[in-house]
PDB file of N, CA and C in Angstrom:
ATOM      1  N   MET A   1       8.840 -39.690  -3.792  1.00  0.00           N
ATOM      2  CA  MET A   1       8.997 -38.699  -4.848  1.00  0.00           C
ATOM      3  C   MET A   1       7.743 -37.782  -4.942  1.00  0.00           C
ATOM      4  N   LEU A   2       6.589 -38.365  -4.873  1.00  0.00           N
ATOM      5  CA  LEU A   2       5.344 -37.565  -4.935  1.00  0.00           C
ATOM      6  C   LEU A   2       5.266 -36.635  -3.745  1.00  0.00           C
ATOM      7  N   VAL A   3       5.770 -37.083  -2.594  1.00  0.00           N
ATOM      8  CA  VAL A   3       5.745 -36.234  -1.336  1.00  0.00           C
ATOM      9  C   VAL A   3       6.563 -34.994  -1.618  1.00  0.00           C
ATOM     10  N   LEU A   4       7.751 -35.161  -2.246  1.00  0.00           N
ATOM     11  CA  LEU A   4       8.624 -34.011  -2.498  1.00  0.00           C
ATOM     12  C   LEU A   4       7.946 -33.006  -3.451  1.00  0.00           C
ATOM     13  N   ILE A   5       7.282 -33.535  -4.496  1.00  0.00           N
ATOM     14  CA  ILE A   5       6.586 -32.683  -5.450  1.00  0.00           C
ATOM     15  C   ILE A   5       5.446 -31.876  -4.713  1.00  0.00           C
ATOM     16  N   ARG A   6       4.735 -32.608  -3.864  1.00  0.00           N
ATOM     17  CA  ARG A   6       3.644 -31.984  -3.150  1.00  0.00           C
ATOM     18  C   ARG A   6       4.193 -30.862  -2.233  1.00  0.00           C
ATOM     19  N   LYS A   7       5.294 -31.180  -1.519  1.00  0.00           N
ATOM     20  CA  LYS A   7       5.888 -30.225  -0.632  1.00  0.00           C
ATOM     21  C   LYS A   7       6.366 -28.992  -1.368  1.00  0.00           C
ATOM     22  N   ARG A   8       6.972 -29.206  -2.562  1.00  0.00           N
ATOM     23  CA  ARG A   8       7.449 -28.121  -3.360  1.00  0.00           C
ATOM     24  C   ARG A   8       6.322 -27.202  -3.765  1.00  0.00           C
ATOM     25  N   ARG A   9       5.196 -27.800  -4.148  1.00  0.00           N
ATOM     26  CA  ARG A   9       4.007 -26.995  -4.501  1.00  0.00           C
ATOM     27  C   ARG A   9       3.514 -26.178  -3.301  1.00  0.00           C
ATOM     28  N   GLU A  10       3.498 -26.795  -2.161  1.00  0.00           N
ATOM     29  CA  GLU A  10       3.034 -26.078  -0.967  1.00  0.00           C
ATOM     30  C   GLU A  10       3.943 -24.877  -0.671  1.00  0.00           C
ATOM     31  N   VAL A  11       5.274 -25.122  -0.828  1.00  0.00           N
ATOM     32  CA  VAL A  11       6.247 -24.028  -0.582  1.00  0.00           C
ATOM     33  C   VAL A  11       6.006 -22.938  -1.630  1.00  0.00           C
ATOM     34  N   GLN A  12       5.846 -23.315  -2.869  1.00  0.00           N
ATOM     35  CA  GLN A  12       5.613 -22.323  -3.909  1.00  0.00           C
ATOM     36  C   GLN A  12       4.364 -21.501  -3.647  1.00  0.00           C
ATOM     37  N   SER A  13       3.288 -22.159  -3.196  1.00  0.00           N
ATOM     38  CA  SER A  13       2.073 -21.436  -2.946  1.00  0.00           C
ATOM     39  C   SER A  13       2.226 -20.483  -1.758  1.00  0.00           C
ATOM     40  N   VAL A  14       2.984 -20.922  -0.730  1.00  0.00           N
ATOM     41  CA  VAL A  14       3.265 -20.057   0.426  1.00  0.00           C
ATOM     42  C   VAL A  14       4.078 -18.845  -0.062  1.00  0.00           C
ATOM     43  N   VAL A  15       5.093 -19.079  -0.864  1.00  0.00           N
ATOM     44  CA  VAL A  15       5.919 -18.002  -1.360  1.00  0.00           C
ATOM     45  C   VAL A  15       5.141 -17.009  -2.193  1.00  0.00           C
ATOM     46  N   SER A  16       4.258 -17.471  -3.082  1.00  0.00           N
ATOM     47  CA  SER A  16       3.477 -16.623  -3.924  1.00  0.00           C
ATOM     48  C   SER A  16       2.455 -15.817  -3.054  1.00  0.00           C
ATOM     49  N   ALA A  17       1.914 -16.491  -1.997  1.00  0.00           N
ATOM     50  CA  ALA A  17       1.051 -15.764  -1.113  1.00  0.00           C
ATOM     51  C   ALA A  17       1.756 -14.647  -0.417  1.00  0.00           C
ATOM     52  N   LEU A  18       2.995 -14.899   0.022  1.00  0.00           N
ATOM     53  CA  LEU A  18       3.787 -13.874   0.666  1.00  0.00           C
ATOM     54  C   LEU A  18       4.076 -12.708  -0.292  1.00  0.00           C
ATOM     55  N   GLN A  19       4.377 -13.078  -1.563  1.00  0.00           N
ATOM     56  CA  GLN A  19       4.634 -12.041  -2.556  1.00  0.00           C
ATOM     57  C   GLN A  19       3.411 -11.180  -2.768  1.00  0.00           C
ATOM     58  N   VAL A  20       2.264 -11.789  -2.827  1.00  0.00           N
ATOM     59  CA  VAL A  20       1.001 -11.047  -2.989  1.00  0.00           C
ATOM     60  C   VAL A  20       0.801 -10.124  -1.789  1.00  0.00           C
ATOM     61  N   ALA A  21       1.025 -10.676  -0.608  1.00  0.00           N
ATOM     62  CA  ALA A  21       0.848  -9.888   0.605  1.00  0.00           C
ATOM     63  C   ALA A  21       1.790  -8.686   0.637  1.00  0.00           C
ATOM     64  N   ALA A  22       3.037  -8.916   0.150  1.00  0.00           N
ATOM     65  CA  ALA A  22       3.970  -7.798   0.111  1.00  0.00           C
ATOM     66  C   ALA A  22       3.521  -6.727  -0.887  1.00  0.00           C
ATOM     67  N   ILE A  23       2.993  -7.125  -2.050  1.00  0.00           N
ATOM     68  CA  ILE A  23       2.545  -6.199  -3.036  1.00  0.00           C
ATOM     69  C   ILE A  23       1.312  -5.388  -2.458  1.00  0.00           C
ATOM     70  N   ILE A  24       0.428  -6.102  -1.778  1.00  0.00           N
ATOM     71  CA  ILE A  24      -0.758  -5.408  -1.209  1.00  0.00           C
ATOM     72  C   ILE A  24      -0.305  -4.411  -0.143  1.00  0.00           C
ATOM     73  N   GLN A  25       0.708  -4.803   0.627  1.00  0.00           N
ATOM     74  CA  GLN A  25       1.235  -3.865   1.645  1.00  0.00           C
ATOM     75  C   GLN A  25       1.821  -2.633   0.999  1.00  0.00           C
ATOM     76  N   LYS A  26       2.556  -2.821  -0.073  1.00  0.00           N
ATOM     77  CA  LYS A  26       3.156  -1.663  -0.801  1.00  0.00           C
ATOM     78  C   LYS A  26       2.059  -0.789  -1.334  1.00  0.00           C
ATOM     79  N   CYS A  27       1.013  -1.348  -1.888  1.00  0.00           N
ATOM     80  CA  CYS A  27      -0.083  -0.544  -2.431  1.00  0.00           C
ATOM     81  C   CYS A  27      -0.741   0.232  -1.324  1.00  0.00           C
ATOM     82  N   GLY A  28      -0.906  -0.391  -0.168  1.00  0.00           N
ATOM     83  CA  GLY A  28      -1.481   0.316   1.011  1.00  0.00           C
ATOM     84  C   GLY A  28      -0.664   1.485   1.391  1.00  0.00           C
ATOM     85  N   GLU A  29       0.703   1.299   1.419  1.00  0.00           N
ATOM     86  CA  GLU A  29       1.614   2.425   1.782  1.00  0.00           C
ATOM     87  C   GLU A  29       1.449   3.565   0.790  1.00  0.00           C
ATOM     88  N   TYR A  30       1.367   3.216  -0.502  1.00  0.00           N
ATOM     89  CA  TYR A  30       1.195   4.271  -1.497  1.00  0.00           C
ATOM     90  C   TYR A  30      -0.115   4.997  -1.305  1.00  0.00           C
ATOM     91  N   LYS A  31      -1.181   4.252  -1.002  1.00  0.00           N
ATOM     92  CA  LYS A  31      -2.509   4.875  -0.804  1.00  0.00           C
ATOM     93  C   LYS A  31      -2.409   5.854   0.380  1.00  0.00           C
ATOM     94  N   LEU A  32      -1.724   5.431   1.425  1.00  0.00           N
ATOM     95  CA  LEU A  32      -1.565   6.316   2.578  1.00  0.00           C
ATOM     96  C   LEU A  32      -0.860   7.609   2.192  1.00  0.00           C
ATOM     97  N   ARG A  33       0.220   7.458   1.411  1.00  0.00           N
ATOM     98  CA  ARG A  33       0.988   8.598   0.972  1.00  0.00           C
ATOM     99  C   ARG A  33       0.144   9.524   0.127  1.00  0.00           C
ATOM    100  N   ILE A  34      -0.653   8.939  -0.740  1.00  0.00           N
ATOM    101  CA  ILE A  34      -1.527   9.725  -1.617  1.00  0.00           C
ATOM    102  C   ILE A  34      -2.547  10.478  -0.745  1.00  0.00           C
ATOM    103  N   GLN A  35      -3.111   9.820   0.276  1.00  0.00           N
ATOM    104  CA  GLN A  35      -4.076  10.446   1.132  1.00  0.00           C
ATOM    105  C   GLN A  35      -3.420  11.601   1.910  1.00  0.00           C
ATOM    106  N   ASP A  36      -2.155  11.380   2.344  1.00  0.00           N
ATOM    107  CA  ASP A  36      -1.428  12.472   3.026  1.00  0.00           C
ATOM    108  C   ASP A  36      -1.244  13.634   2.101  1.00  0.00           C
ATOM    109  N   LEU A  37      -0.882  13.401   0.851  1.00  0.00           N
ATOM    110  CA  LEU A  37      -0.725  14.508  -0.123  1.00  0.00           C
ATOM    111  C   LEU A  37      -2.041  15.227  -0.337  1.00  0.00           C
ATOM    112  N   GLY A  38      -3.133  14.478  -0.402  1.00  0.00           N
ATOM    113  CA  GLY A  38      -4.433  15.080  -0.548  1.00  0.00           C
ATOM    114  C   GLY A  38      -4.790  15.957   0.603  1.00  0.00           C
ATOM    115  N   SER A  39      -4.545  15.484   1.836  1.00  0.00           N
ATOM    116  CA  SER A  39      -4.906  16.264   2.976  1.00  0.00           C
ATOM    117  C   SER A  39      -4.008  17.497   3.109  1.00  0.00           C
ATOM    118  N   LEU A  40      -2.739  17.320   2.705  1.00  0.00           N
ATOM    119  CA  LEU A  40      -1.824  18.479   2.683  1.00  0.00           C
ATOM    120  C   LEU A  40      -2.370  19.573   1.702  1.00  0.00           C
ATOM    121  N   ALA A  41      -2.814  19.141   0.540  1.00  0.00           N
ATOM    122  CA  ALA A  41      -3.314  20.090  -0.435  1.00  0.00           C
ATOM    123  C   ALA A  41      -4.566  20.779   0.081  1.00  0.00           C
ATOM    124  N   ILE A  42      -5.431  20.045   0.734  1.00  0.00           N
ATOM    125  CA  ILE A  42      -6.685  20.608   1.297  1.00  0.00           C
ATOM    126  C   ILE A  42      -6.304  21.635   2.363  1.00  0.00           C
ATOM    127  N   ASN A  43      -5.380  21.243   3.227  1.00  0.00           N
ATOM    128  CA  ASN A  43      -4.984  22.152   4.321  1.00  0.00           C
ATOM    129  C   ASN A  43      -4.351  23.448   3.758  1.00  0.00           C
ATOM    130  N   SER A  44      -3.529  23.318   2.732  1.00  0.00           N
ATOM    131  CA  SER A  44      -2.877  24.496   2.156  1.00  0.00           C
ATOM    132  C   SER A  44      -3.925  25.420   1.486  1.00  0.00           C
ATOM    133  N   GLU A  45      -4.933  24.825   0.883  1.00  0.00           N
ATOM    134  CA  GLU A  45      -5.996  25.583   0.270  1.00  0.00           C
ATOM    135  C   GLU A  45      -6.743  26.375   1.355  1.00  0.00           C
ATOM    136  N   LYS A  46      -7.089  25.689   2.468  1.00  0.00           N
ATOM    137  CA  LYS A  46      -7.766  26.362   3.554  1.00  0.00           C
ATOM    138  C   LYS A  46      -6.922  27.491   4.107  1.00  0.00           C
ATOM    139  N   ARG A  47      -5.630  27.244   4.221  1.00  0.00           N
ATOM    140  CA  ARG A  47      -4.716  28.289   4.756  1.00  0.00           C
ATOM    141  C   ARG A  47      -4.729  29.490   3.832  1.00  0.00           C
ATOM    142  N   LEU A  48      -4.694  29.261   2.545  1.00  0.00           N
ATOM    143  CA  LEU A  48      -4.693  30.365   1.555  1.00  0.00           C
ATOM    144  C   LEU A  48      -5.971  31.175   1.698  1.00  0.00           C
ATOM    145  N   LYS A  49      -7.098  30.482   1.801  1.00  0.00           N
ATOM    146  CA  LYS A  49      -8.396  31.192   1.949  1.00  0.00           C
ATOM    147  C   LYS A  49      -8.408  31.986   3.228  1.00  0.00           C
ATOM    148  N   ASP A  50      -7.882  31.424   4.329  1.00  0.00           N
ATOM    149  CA  ASP A  50      -7.878  32.137   5.588  1.00  0.00           C
ATOM    150  C   ASP A  50      -6.980  33.418   5.469  1.00  0.00           C
ATOM    151  N   GLU A  51      -5.841  33.279   4.810  1.00  0.00           N
ATOM    152  CA  GLU A  51      -4.925  34.399   4.667  1.00  0.00           C
ATOM    153  C   GLU A  51      -5.571  35.513   3.855  1.00  0.00           C
ATOM    154  N   LYS A  52      -6.365  35.139   2.851  1.00  0.00           N
ATOM    155  CA  LYS A  52      -7.002  36.139   2.008  1.00  0.00           C
ATOM    156  C   LYS A  52      -8.049  36.916   2.797  1.00  0.00           C
ATOM    157  N   LYS A  53      -8.727  36.271   3.763  1.00  0.00           N
ATOM    158  CA  LYS A  53      -9.740  36.915   4.588  1.00  0.00           C
ATOM    159  C   LYS A  53      -9.117  38.005   5.498  1.00  0.00           C
ATOM    160  N   ILE A  54      -7.905  37.741   5.951  1.00  0.00           N
ATOM    161  CA  ILE A  54      -7.264  38.637   6.908  1.00  0.00           C
ATOM    162  C   ILE A  54      -6.919  39.964   6.306  1.00  0.00           C
TER     163      ILE A  54
END
């Protein structure tokens, strides 16, 4: 009986670790998207400045 309880705890800890990893991965994807948006904004600002010079 104790072995079953111990195994269940191990499984739960593995599952929660996987959930945390999935959340971290999602946050990483969002950060990348935000960085992409930031670089797009910077590039468009540069383009506008270049067009004004012409």
